[in-house]
Amino acid sequence: YWLDVTEPVVVDVMKARIAMAQQKKCDAIEADDVDSRDNNPGTGITAAGQQNFIRILAAESHARGMSFALQNALDDIPALIGDVDFAINEECFAYNECGALAPFIQANKAVFQVEYTSGALATKGATICPKANASNFDTLIKHLNLDAARHACR
């Protein structure tokens, strides 16, 4: 199920959550699943509506002294690169989408990226890490169940 992010009540709830994060001394906000239009949410969300929601969250985060990360929402990167501080991405190598993240690197902004495997982390890392490092991404290889094990590419 997806919320209609164009509804003021949804924006108000998110602003309250950002305020709570500030009170808890968080450094940054990553609002997961802001790419609703990519997932056919049934709300009729437009690109402009989704981008406006993300801009509001980023501005609220910045006003409270926190950075704001864009997770996935690859189609929105060109429009939002000036509004967000860094990217978080899952499996751009698996889905051949990493090129869309290049504007972050070009703008001297970080890309934190993860690829998943059910096998050996180092084995997956041997394939992924050279590409991730060449792209200047900060990439981890993780098991899909998100256990503590990890393989860092840098």
Coordinates of N, CA, C and O in Angstrom, one line a residue:
Y1 N 0.8 -1.2 0.0 CA 0.0 0.0 0.0 C 0.9 1.2 0.0 O 1.9 1.3 0.6
W2 N 0.4 2.3 -0.7 CA 1.2 3.5 -0.8 C 0.3 4.7 -0.3 O -0.9 4.7 -0.5
L3 N 1.0 5.6 0.4 CA 0.4 6.8 0.8 C 0.4 7.8 -0.4 O 1.3 7.8 -1.2
D4 N -0.6 8.7 -0.4 CA -0.6 9.8 -1.4 C 0.3 10.9 -0.8 O -0.2 11.7 0.1
V5 N 1.5 11.0 -1.3 CA 2.4 12.0 -0.7 C 2.1 13.4 -1.1 O 2.7 14.4 -0.7
T6 N 1.0 13.6 -1.9 CA 0.6 15.0 -2.2 C -0.4 15.5 -1.2 O -0.7 16.7 -1.2
E7 N -0.8 14.6 -0.3 CA -1.7 15.0 0.8 C -1.0 15.8 1.9 O 0.0 15.2 2.4
P8 N -1.5 16.9 2.3 CA -0.8 17.7 3.4 C -0.6 16.9 4.7 O 0.4 17.1 5.4
V9 N -1.5 16.0 5.0 CA -1.4 15.3 6.3 C -0.2 14.3 6.2 O 0.5 14.1 7.2
V10 N 0.1 13.8 5.1 CA 1.3 12.9 4.9 C 2.5 13.8 5.1 O 3.5 13.4 5.8
V11 N 2.6 14.9 4.5 CA 3.7 15.8 4.6 C 3.9 16.2 6.1 O 5.0 16.2 6.6
D12 N 2.8 16.5 6.8 CA 2.9 16.9 8.2 C 3.4 15.8 9.1 O 4.2 16.0 10.0
V13 N 3.0 14.5 8.8 CA 3.5 13.4 9.5 C 5.0 13.2 9.3 O 5.8 13.0 10.2
M14 N 5.5 13.4 8.1 CA 6.9 13.3 7.8 C 7.7 14.4 8.4 O 8.8 14.2 8.9
K15 N 7.2 15.6 8.4 CA 7.9 16.7 9.1 C 8.0 16.4 10.6 O 9.1 16.7 11.2
A16 N 7.0 15.8 11.2 CA 7.1 15.5 12.6 C 8.1 14.4 12.8 O 8.9 14.4 13.8
R17 N 8.3 13.5 11.9 CA 9.3 12.4 12.0 C 10.7 13.0 11.9 O 11.6 12.6 12.6
I18 N 10.8 14.0 11.0 CA 12.1 14.7 10.8 C 12.5 15.4 12.1 O 13.6 15.4 12.6
A19 N 11.5 16.1 12.7 CA 11.7 16.8 14.0 C 12.1 15.8 15.1 O 13.0 16.1 15.9
M20 N 11.5 14.6 15.1 CA 11.9 13.6 16.1 C 13.4 13.2 15.8 O 14.1 13.0 16.8
A21 N 13.7 13.0 14.6 CA 15.1 12.6 14.2 C 16.1 13.7 14.7 O 17.2 13.3 15.2
Q22 N 15.7 14.9 14.6 CA 16.6 16.0 15.1 C 16.7 15.9 16.6 O 17.9 16.1 17.1
Q23 N 15.6 15.7 17.3 CA 15.7 15.6 18.7 C 16.6 14.4 19.2 O 17.2 14.5 20.2
K24 N 16.6 13.4 18.4 CA 17.5 12.2 18.7 C 18.9 12.4 18.2 O 19.7 11.4 18.3
K25 N 19.2 13.6 17.7 CA 20.6 13.9 17.3 C 21.0 13.2 16.0 O 22.2 12.9 15.9
C26 N 20.1 12.8 15.1 CA 20.5 12.2 13.9 C 21.2 13.2 13.0 O 21.0 14.4 13.1
D27 N 22.1 12.7 12.1 CA 22.8 13.5 11.2 C 22.2 13.6 9.9 O 22.4 14.6 9.1
A28 N 21.3 12.7 9.5 CA 20.8 12.7 8.2 C 19.4 12.0 8.1 O 19.1 11.2 9.0
I29 N 18.7 12.2 7.1 CA 17.4 11.6 6.9 C 17.5 10.8 5.5 O 18.0 11.3 4.5
E30 N 17.0 9.6 5.5 CA 16.8 8.8 4.3 C 15.3 8.4 4.3 O 15.0 7.5 5.1
A31 N 14.5 9.0 3.6 CA 13.1 8.6 3.5 C 12.9 7.5 2.5 O 13.0 7.7 1.3
D32 N 12.8 6.3 3.0 CA 12.7 5.1 2.1 C 11.4 5.1 1.3 O 10.4 5.6 1.8
D33 N 11.5 4.6 0.1 CA 10.4 4.4 -0.7 C 9.7 5.8 -1.1 O 8.5 5.9 -1.1
V34 N 10.5 6.7 -1.5 CA 9.9 8.0 -2.0 C 9.7 7.9 -3.5 O 9.2 8.8 -4.1
D35 N 10.0 6.7 -4.1 CA 9.8 6.5 -5.5 C 8.5 5.8 -5.8 O 8.4 4.9 -6.6
S36 N 7.4 6.4 -5.3 CA 6.1 5.7 -5.4 C 5.7 5.6 -6.8 O 5.1 4.6 -7.2
R37 N 5.9 6.6 -7.6 CA 5.4 6.5 -9.0 C 6.1 5.4 -9.8 O 5.5 4.9 -10.8
D38 N 7.3 5.0 -9.4 CA 7.9 3.9 -10.1 C 7.3 2.5 -9.7 O 7.6 1.5 -10.3
N39 N 6.4 2.5 -8.7 CA 5.8 1.3 -8.2 C 4.3 1.2 -8.4 O 3.7 0.4 -7.7
N40 N 3.8 2.0 -9.3 CA 2.4 2.0 -9.6 C 1.5 2.0 -8.3 O 0.8 1.1 -8.1
P41 N 1.6 3.1 -7.6 CA 0.9 3.1 -6.3 C -0.6 3.3 -6.3 O -1.3 3.1 -5.3
G42 N -1.2 3.6 -7.5 CA -2.6 3.8 -7.6 C -3.1 5.2 -7.1 O -4.3 5.4 -7.0
T43 N -2.2 6.1 -6.8 CA -2.5 7.4 -6.4 C -2.5 8.5 -7.4 O -2.9 9.6 -7.2
G44 N -2.1 8.1 -8.6 CA -2.0 9.1 -9.7 C -0.9 10.1 -9.5 O -0.9 11.2 -10.1
I45 N 0.2 9.7 -8.7 CA 1.3 10.6 -8.5 C 2.0 11.0 -9.8 O 2.2 10.1 -10.6
T46 N 2.4 12.2 -9.9 CA 3.1 12.7 -11.1 C 4.6 12.8 -10.7 O 4.9 12.9 -9.5
A47 N 5.4 13.0 -11.7 CA 6.9 13.3 -11.4 C 7.0 14.6 -10.6 O 7.7 14.6 -9.6
A48 N 6.2 15.6 -11.0 CA 6.3 16.8 -10.3 C 5.8 16.7 -8.8 O 6.4 17.3 -7.9
G49 N 4.8 15.9 -8.6 CA 4.3 15.7 -7.2 C 5.3 15.0 -6.4 O 5.5 15.3 -5.2
Q50 N 5.9 13.9 -6.9 CA 6.9 13.2 -6.2 C 8.1 14.0 -5.9 O 8.6 14.0 -4.7
Q51 N 8.6 14.8 -6.9 CA 9.7 15.6 -6.6 C 9.5 16.7 -5.6 O 10.3 17.0 -4.8
N52 N 8.3 17.3 -5.7 CA 7.9 18.3 -4.7 C 7.9 17.7 -3.3 O 8.4 18.3 -2.3
F53 N 7.4 16.5 -3.1 CA 7.4 15.8 -1.8 C 8.9 15.7 -1.3 O 9.2 16.0 -0.1
I54 N 9.7 15.2 -2.2 CA 11.1 15.0 -1.8 C 11.8 16.3 -1.5 O 12.6 16.4 -0.5
R55 N 11.5 17.3 -2.2 CA 12.1 18.7 -1.9 C 11.6 19.2 -0.6 O 12.4 19.8 0.2
I56 N 10.4 19.0 -0.3 CA 9.9 19.4 1.1 C 10.6 18.7 2.2 O 11.1 19.3 3.2
L57 N 10.8 17.4 2.0 CA 11.5 16.6 3.1 C 13.0 17.0 3.2 O 13.5 17.2 4.3
A58 N 13.6 17.3 2.0 CA 15.0 17.7 2.0 C 15.1 19.1 2.7 O 16.0 19.3 3.5
A59 N 14.2 20.0 2.3 CA 14.3 21.3 2.9 C 14.1 21.3 4.4 O 14.7 22.0 5.2
E60 N 13.1 20.5 4.9 CA 12.8 20.4 6.3 C 14.1 19.8 7.0 O 14.4 20.2 8.1
S61 N 14.7 18.8 6.4 CA 15.9 18.2 7.0 C 17.0 19.2 7.1 O 17.7 19.4 8.2
H62 N 17.2 20.0 6.0 CA 18.3 21.0 6.0 C 18.0 22.1 7.1 O 18.9 22.6 7.8
A63 N 16.7 22.5 7.2 CA 16.3 23.5 8.1 C 16.6 23.1 9.6 O 16.8 23.9 10.5
R64 N 16.7 21.8 9.8 CA 16.9 21.2 11.1 C 18.4 20.7 11.3 O 18.7 20.0 12.2
G65 N 19.2 21.1 10.3 CA 20.6 20.8 10.4 C 21.0 19.4 10.1 O 22.1 19.0 10.5
M66 N 20.2 18.7 9.3 CA 20.5 17.4 8.9 C 20.6 17.3 7.4 O 20.0 18.0 6.6
S67 N 21.4 16.3 6.9 CA 21.5 16.1 5.5 C 20.3 15.2 5.0 O 19.6 14.6 5.9
F68 N 20.1 15.2 3.7 CA 19.0 14.4 3.2 C 19.5 13.5 2.1 O 20.1 14.0 1.1
A69 N 19.2 12.2 2.1 CA 19.6 11.2 1.1 C 18.4 10.9 0.2 O 17.3 10.8 0.7
L70 N 18.7 10.7 -1.0 CA 17.7 10.2 -2.0 C 18.0 8.7 -2.2 O 19.1 8.3 -2.5
Q71 N 17.0 7.9 -1.9 CA 17.2 6.5 -2.1 C 16.4 6.1 -3.3 O 15.2 6.3 -3.5
N72 N 17.2 5.4 -4.2 CA 16.6 4.9 -5.5 C 16.0 6.1 -6.2 O 16.7 7.1 -6.4
A73 N 14.8 6.1 -6.7 CA 14.1 7.2 -7.4 C 15.1 7.8 -8.5 O 15.3 9.0 -8.6
L74 N 15.6 6.8 -9.2 CA 16.7 7.2 -10.2 C 16.2 8.2 -11.3 O 17.0 9.1 -11.7
D75 N 14.9 8.1 -11.7 CA 14.4 9.0 -12.7 C 14.4 10.5 -12.2 O 14.4 11.4 -13.0
D76 N 14.4 10.7 -10.9 CA 14.3 12.0 -10.3 C 15.7 12.7 -10.0 O 15.7 13.8 -9.6
I77 N 16.7 11.9 -10.2 CA 18.1 12.5 -9.9 C 18.3 13.8 -10.6 O 18.8 14.7 -10.0
P78 N 18.2 13.9 -12.0 CA 18.5 15.1 -12.6 C 17.7 16.3 -12.0 O 18.3 17.4 -11.9
A79 N 16.5 16.1 -11.7 CA 15.7 17.2 -11.1 C 16.0 17.6 -9.7 O 15.8 18.7 -9.2
L80 N 16.6 16.6 -8.9 CA 16.7 16.8 -7.5 C 18.2 16.9 -7.0 O 18.4 17.1 -5.8
I81 N 19.1 16.7 -7.9 CA 20.6 16.7 -7.5 C 21.0 17.9 -6.7 O 21.8 17.8 -5.8
G82 N 20.4 19.0 -7.0 CA 20.7 20.2 -6.2 C 20.0 20.3 -4.8 O 20.4 21.1 -4.0
D83 N 19.0 19.4 -4.6 CA 18.2 19.5 -3.4 C 18.6 18.5 -2.3 O 18.3 18.6 -1.2
V84 N 19.3 17.4 -2.8 CA 19.7 16.3 -1.9 C 21.2 16.2 -1.7 O 21.9 16.8 -2.5
D85 N 21.6 15.6 -0.6 CA 23.0 15.6 -0.3 C 23.8 14.4 -0.7 O 25.0 14.5 -0.8
F86 N 23.2 13.2 -0.7 CA 23.9 12.0 -1.1 C 22.8 11.0 -1.6 O 21.6 11.2 -1.4
A87 N 23.3 9.9 -2.1 CA 22.4 8.9 -2.6 C 22.6 7.6 -1.9 O 23.7 7.3 -1.5
I88 N 21.5 6.9 -1.7 CA 21.6 5.5 -1.2 C 20.9 4.6 -2.3 O 19.8 5.0 -2.7
N89 N 21.6 3.6 -2.7 CA 21.0 2.7 -3.7 C 21.2 1.3 -3.4 O 22.2 0.9 -2.8
E90 N 20.2 0.5 -3.8 CA 20.2 -0.9 -3.7 C 20.3 -1.6 -5.1 O 19.4 -1.3 -5.9
E91 N 21.3 -2.3 -5.3 CA 21.5 -3.2 -6.5 C 21.5 -2.5 -7.9 O 20.9 -3.1 -8.8
C92 N 22.1 -1.4 -8.0 CA 22.2 -0.8 -9.3 C 23.0 -1.6 -10.3 O 22.7 -1.6 -11.5
F93 N 24.0 -2.4 -9.8 CA 24.7 -3.2 -10.7 C 23.9 -4.4 -11.1 O 23.9 -4.8 -12.3
A94 N 23.1 -5.0 -10.2 CA 22.2 -6.1 -10.6 C 21.2 -5.7 -11.6 O 20.8 -6.5 -12.5
Y95 N 20.7 -4.4 -11.6 CA 19.7 -4.0 -12.5 C 20.2 -3.1 -13.6 O 19.5 -2.4 -14.3
N96 N 21.6 -2.9 -13.7 CA 22.2 -2.1 -14.7 C 21.7 -0.7 -14.7 O 21.4 -0.1 -15.8
E97 N 21.7 -0.1 -13.5 CA 21.2 1.3 -13.4 C 22.2 2.2 -12.8 O 21.9 3.4 -12.5
C98 N 23.4 1.8 -12.6 CA 24.4 2.6 -11.9 C 24.7 3.9 -12.6 O 25.1 4.9 -12.0
G99 N 24.6 3.9 -13.9 CA 24.9 5.2 -14.7 C 24.1 6.3 -14.2 O 24.5 7.5 -14.3
A100 N 22.8 6.0 -13.8 CA 21.9 7.1 -13.4 C 22.4 7.8 -12.1 O 22.0 8.9 -11.8
L101 N 23.3 7.2 -11.4 CA 23.9 7.8 -10.1 C 25.1 8.7 -10.4 O 25.5 9.4 -9.5
A102 N 25.6 8.7 -11.6 CA 26.8 9.5 -11.9 C 26.7 11.0 -11.6 O 27.7 11.6 -11.1
P103 N 25.5 11.6 -11.7 CA 25.4 13.0 -11.3 C 25.8 13.3 -9.9 O 26.3 14.4 -9.6
F104 N 25.6 12.3 -9.0 CA 26.0 12.5 -7.6 C 27.6 12.6 -7.5 O 28.1 13.5 -6.9
I105 N 28.2 11.7 -8.2 CA 29.7 11.7 -8.2 C 30.2 13.0 -8.8 O 31.1 13.7 -8.3
Q106 N 29.6 13.4 -10.0 CA 30.0 14.6 -10.7 C 29.8 15.8 -9.8 O 30.5 16.8 -10.0
A107 N 28.8 15.8 -8.9 CA 28.5 16.9 -8.0 C 29.3 16.8 -6.7 O 29.0 17.6 -5.8
N108 N 30.2 15.9 -6.7 CA 31.0 15.6 -5.4 C 30.2 15.2 -4.2 O 30.4 15.7 -3.1
K109 N 29.1 14.4 -4.5 CA 28.2 13.9 -3.5 C 28.4 12.4 -3.4 O 28.6 11.8 -4.5
A110 N 28.3 11.8 -2.3 CA 28.5 10.4 -2.1 C 27.4 9.6 -2.6 O 26.2 10.0 -2.6
V111 N 27.7 8.4 -3.0 CA 26.8 7.3 -3.4 C 27.1 6.1 -2.5 O 28.2 5.5 -2.6
F112 N 26.2 5.8 -1.6 CA 26.3 4.6 -0.7 C 25.4 3.6 -1.3 O 24.2 3.8 -1.6
Q113 N 26.0 2.4 -1.6 CA 25.4 1.5 -2.5 C 25.6 0.1 -1.9 O 26.6 -0.2 -1.3
V114 N 24.6 -0.8 -2.1 CA 24.7 -2.2 -1.6 C 24.2 -3.1 -2.7 O 23.3 -2.8 -3.5
E115 N 24.9 -4.3 -2.8 CA 24.5 -5.4 -3.6 C 24.3 -6.6 -2.7 O 25.0 -6.7 -1.7
Y116 N 23.3 -7.4 -3.1 CA 23.0 -8.6 -2.2 C 23.4 -9.9 -2.9 O 23.4 -10.0 -4.1
T117 N 23.6 -10.9 -2.0 CA 23.9 -12.2 -2.5 C 23.4 -13.2 -1.5 O 23.4 -12.9 -0.3
S118 N 23.1 -14.4 -2.0 CA 22.8 -15.5 -1.1 C 24.1 -16.4 -0.9 O 24.1 -17.3 -0.1
G119 N 25.1 -16.1 -1.7 CA 26.4 -16.8 -1.6 C 27.4 -16.2 -0.8 O 27.1 -15.4 0.1
A120 N 28.7 -16.4 -1.2 CA 29.8 -15.9 -0.5 C 30.0 -14.4 -0.8 O 30.0 -14.0 -2.0
L121 N 30.1 -13.6 0.2 CA 30.2 -12.1 0.0 C 31.4 -11.8 -0.8 O 31.3 -10.9 -1.7
A122 N 32.6 -12.3 -0.5 CA 33.8 -12.0 -1.2 C 33.7 -12.4 -2.7 O 34.3 -11.7 -3.5
T123 N 33.0 -13.5 -3.0 CA 32.9 -13.9 -4.3 C 32.1 -12.9 -5.1 O 32.5 -12.5 -6.2
K124 N 31.0 -12.4 -4.6 CA 30.2 -11.4 -5.2 C 31.0 -10.1 -5.3 O 31.0 -9.4 -6.3
G125 N 31.8 -9.8 -4.2 CA 32.6 -8.6 -4.2 C 33.7 -8.6 -5.3 O 34.0 -7.5 -5.8
A126 N 34.2 -9.8 -5.6 CA 35.2 -9.8 -6.7 C 34.7 -9.4 -8.0 O 35.4 -8.8 -8.9
T127 N 33.4 -9.5 -8.2 CA 32.7 -9.1 -9.5 C 32.3 -7.6 -9.4 O 32.5 -6.9 -10.3
I128 N 31.7 -7.3 -8.2 CA 31.1 -5.9 -8.1 C 32.1 -4.8 -7.7 O 32.1 -3.7 -8.2
C129 N 33.1 -5.1 -6.8 CA 33.9 -4.1 -6.3 C 34.8 -3.3 -7.3 O 34.9 -2.1 -7.2
P130 N 35.4 -4.0 -8.3 CA 36.1 -3.2 -9.2 C 35.2 -2.2 -10.0 O 35.7 -1.0 -10.2
K131 N 34.0 -2.6 -10.3 CA 33.1 -1.6 -11.0 C 32.7 -0.5 -10.0 O 32.6 0.7 -10.4
A132 N 32.4 -0.9 -8.8 CA 31.9 0.1 -7.8 C 33.1 1.1 -7.5 O 32.8 2.3 -7.4
N133 N 34.3 0.6 -7.3 CA 35.4 1.5 -7.0 C 35.7 2.4 -8.2 O 36.0 3.6 -8.0
A134 N 35.6 1.9 -9.4 CA 35.8 2.7 -10.6 C 34.7 3.8 -10.7 O 35.0 4.9 -11.3
S135 N 33.5 3.5 -10.2 CA 32.4 4.5 -10.3 C 32.5 5.5 -9.1 O 31.7 6.4 -9.0
N136 N 33.5 5.2 -8.2 CA 33.6 6.1 -7.0 C 32.4 5.9 -6.0 O 32.1 6.9 -5.3
F137 N 31.8 4.8 -6.0 CA 30.7 4.5 -5.1 C 31.3 3.8 -3.8 O 32.3 3.1 -3.8
D138 N 30.6 4.0 -2.7 CA 31.0 3.3 -1.4 C 30.0 2.2 -1.3 O 28.8 2.3 -1.0
T139 N 30.5 1.0 -1.7 CA 29.6 -0.2 -1.9 C 29.9 -1.3 -0.8 O 31.1 -1.5 -0.5
L140 N 28.8 -1.9 -0.4 CA 28.9 -3.0 0.5 C 28.2 -4.2 -0.2 O 27.3 -4.0 -0.9
I141 N 28.7 -5.4 0.1 CA 28.0 -6.6 -0.4 C 27.4 -7.2 0.9 O 28.1 -7.4 1.9
K142 N 26.2 -7.5 0.9 CA 25.4 -8.0 2.0 C 24.6 -9.3 1.6 O 24.3 -9.4 0.5
H143 N 24.3 -10.1 2.6 CA 23.3 -11.1 2.4 C 21.9 -10.5 2.4 O 21.7 -9.5 3.2
L144 N 21.1 -11.1 1.7 CA 19.7 -10.5 1.6 C 19.0 -10.5 2.9 O 18.1 -9.6 3.2
N145 N 19.3 -11.4 3.8 CA 18.7 -11.4 5.1 C 19.2 -10.3 6.1 O 18.8 -10.2 7.2
L146 N 20.2 -9.5 5.6 CA 20.8 -8.4 6.3 C 21.4 -8.8 7.7 O 21.3 -8.1 8.6
D147 N 22.0 -10.0 7.7 CA 22.7 -10.4 8.9 C 24.0 -9.4 9.0 O 24.2 -8.5 8.3
A148 N 24.8 -9.6 10.1 CA 25.9 -8.7 10.4 C 27.0 -8.8 9.3 O 27.8 -7.9 9.2
A149 N 27.1 -9.9 8.6 CA 28.2 -10.1 7.7 C 28.1 -9.1 6.6 O 27.1 -8.7 6.1
R150 N 29.3 -8.6 6.2 CA 29.4 -7.6 5.1 C 30.8 -7.7 4.4 O 31.7 -8.1 5.1
H151 N 30.8 -7.3 3.2 CA 32.1 -7.2 2.5 C 32.1 -5.8 1.9 O 31.3 -5.4 1.1
A152 N 33.1 -5.0 2.3 CA 33.2 -3.6 1.9 C 34.1 -3.6 0.6 O 35.2 -4.2 0.6
C153 N 33.8 -2.8 -0.3 CA 34.6 -2.7 -1.5 C 35.8 -1.8 -1.4 O 36.7 -1.8 -2.1
R154 N 35.7 -0.9 -0.3 CA 36.9 0.0 -0.1 C 37.4 -0.3 1.3 O 36.7 -0.7 2.2

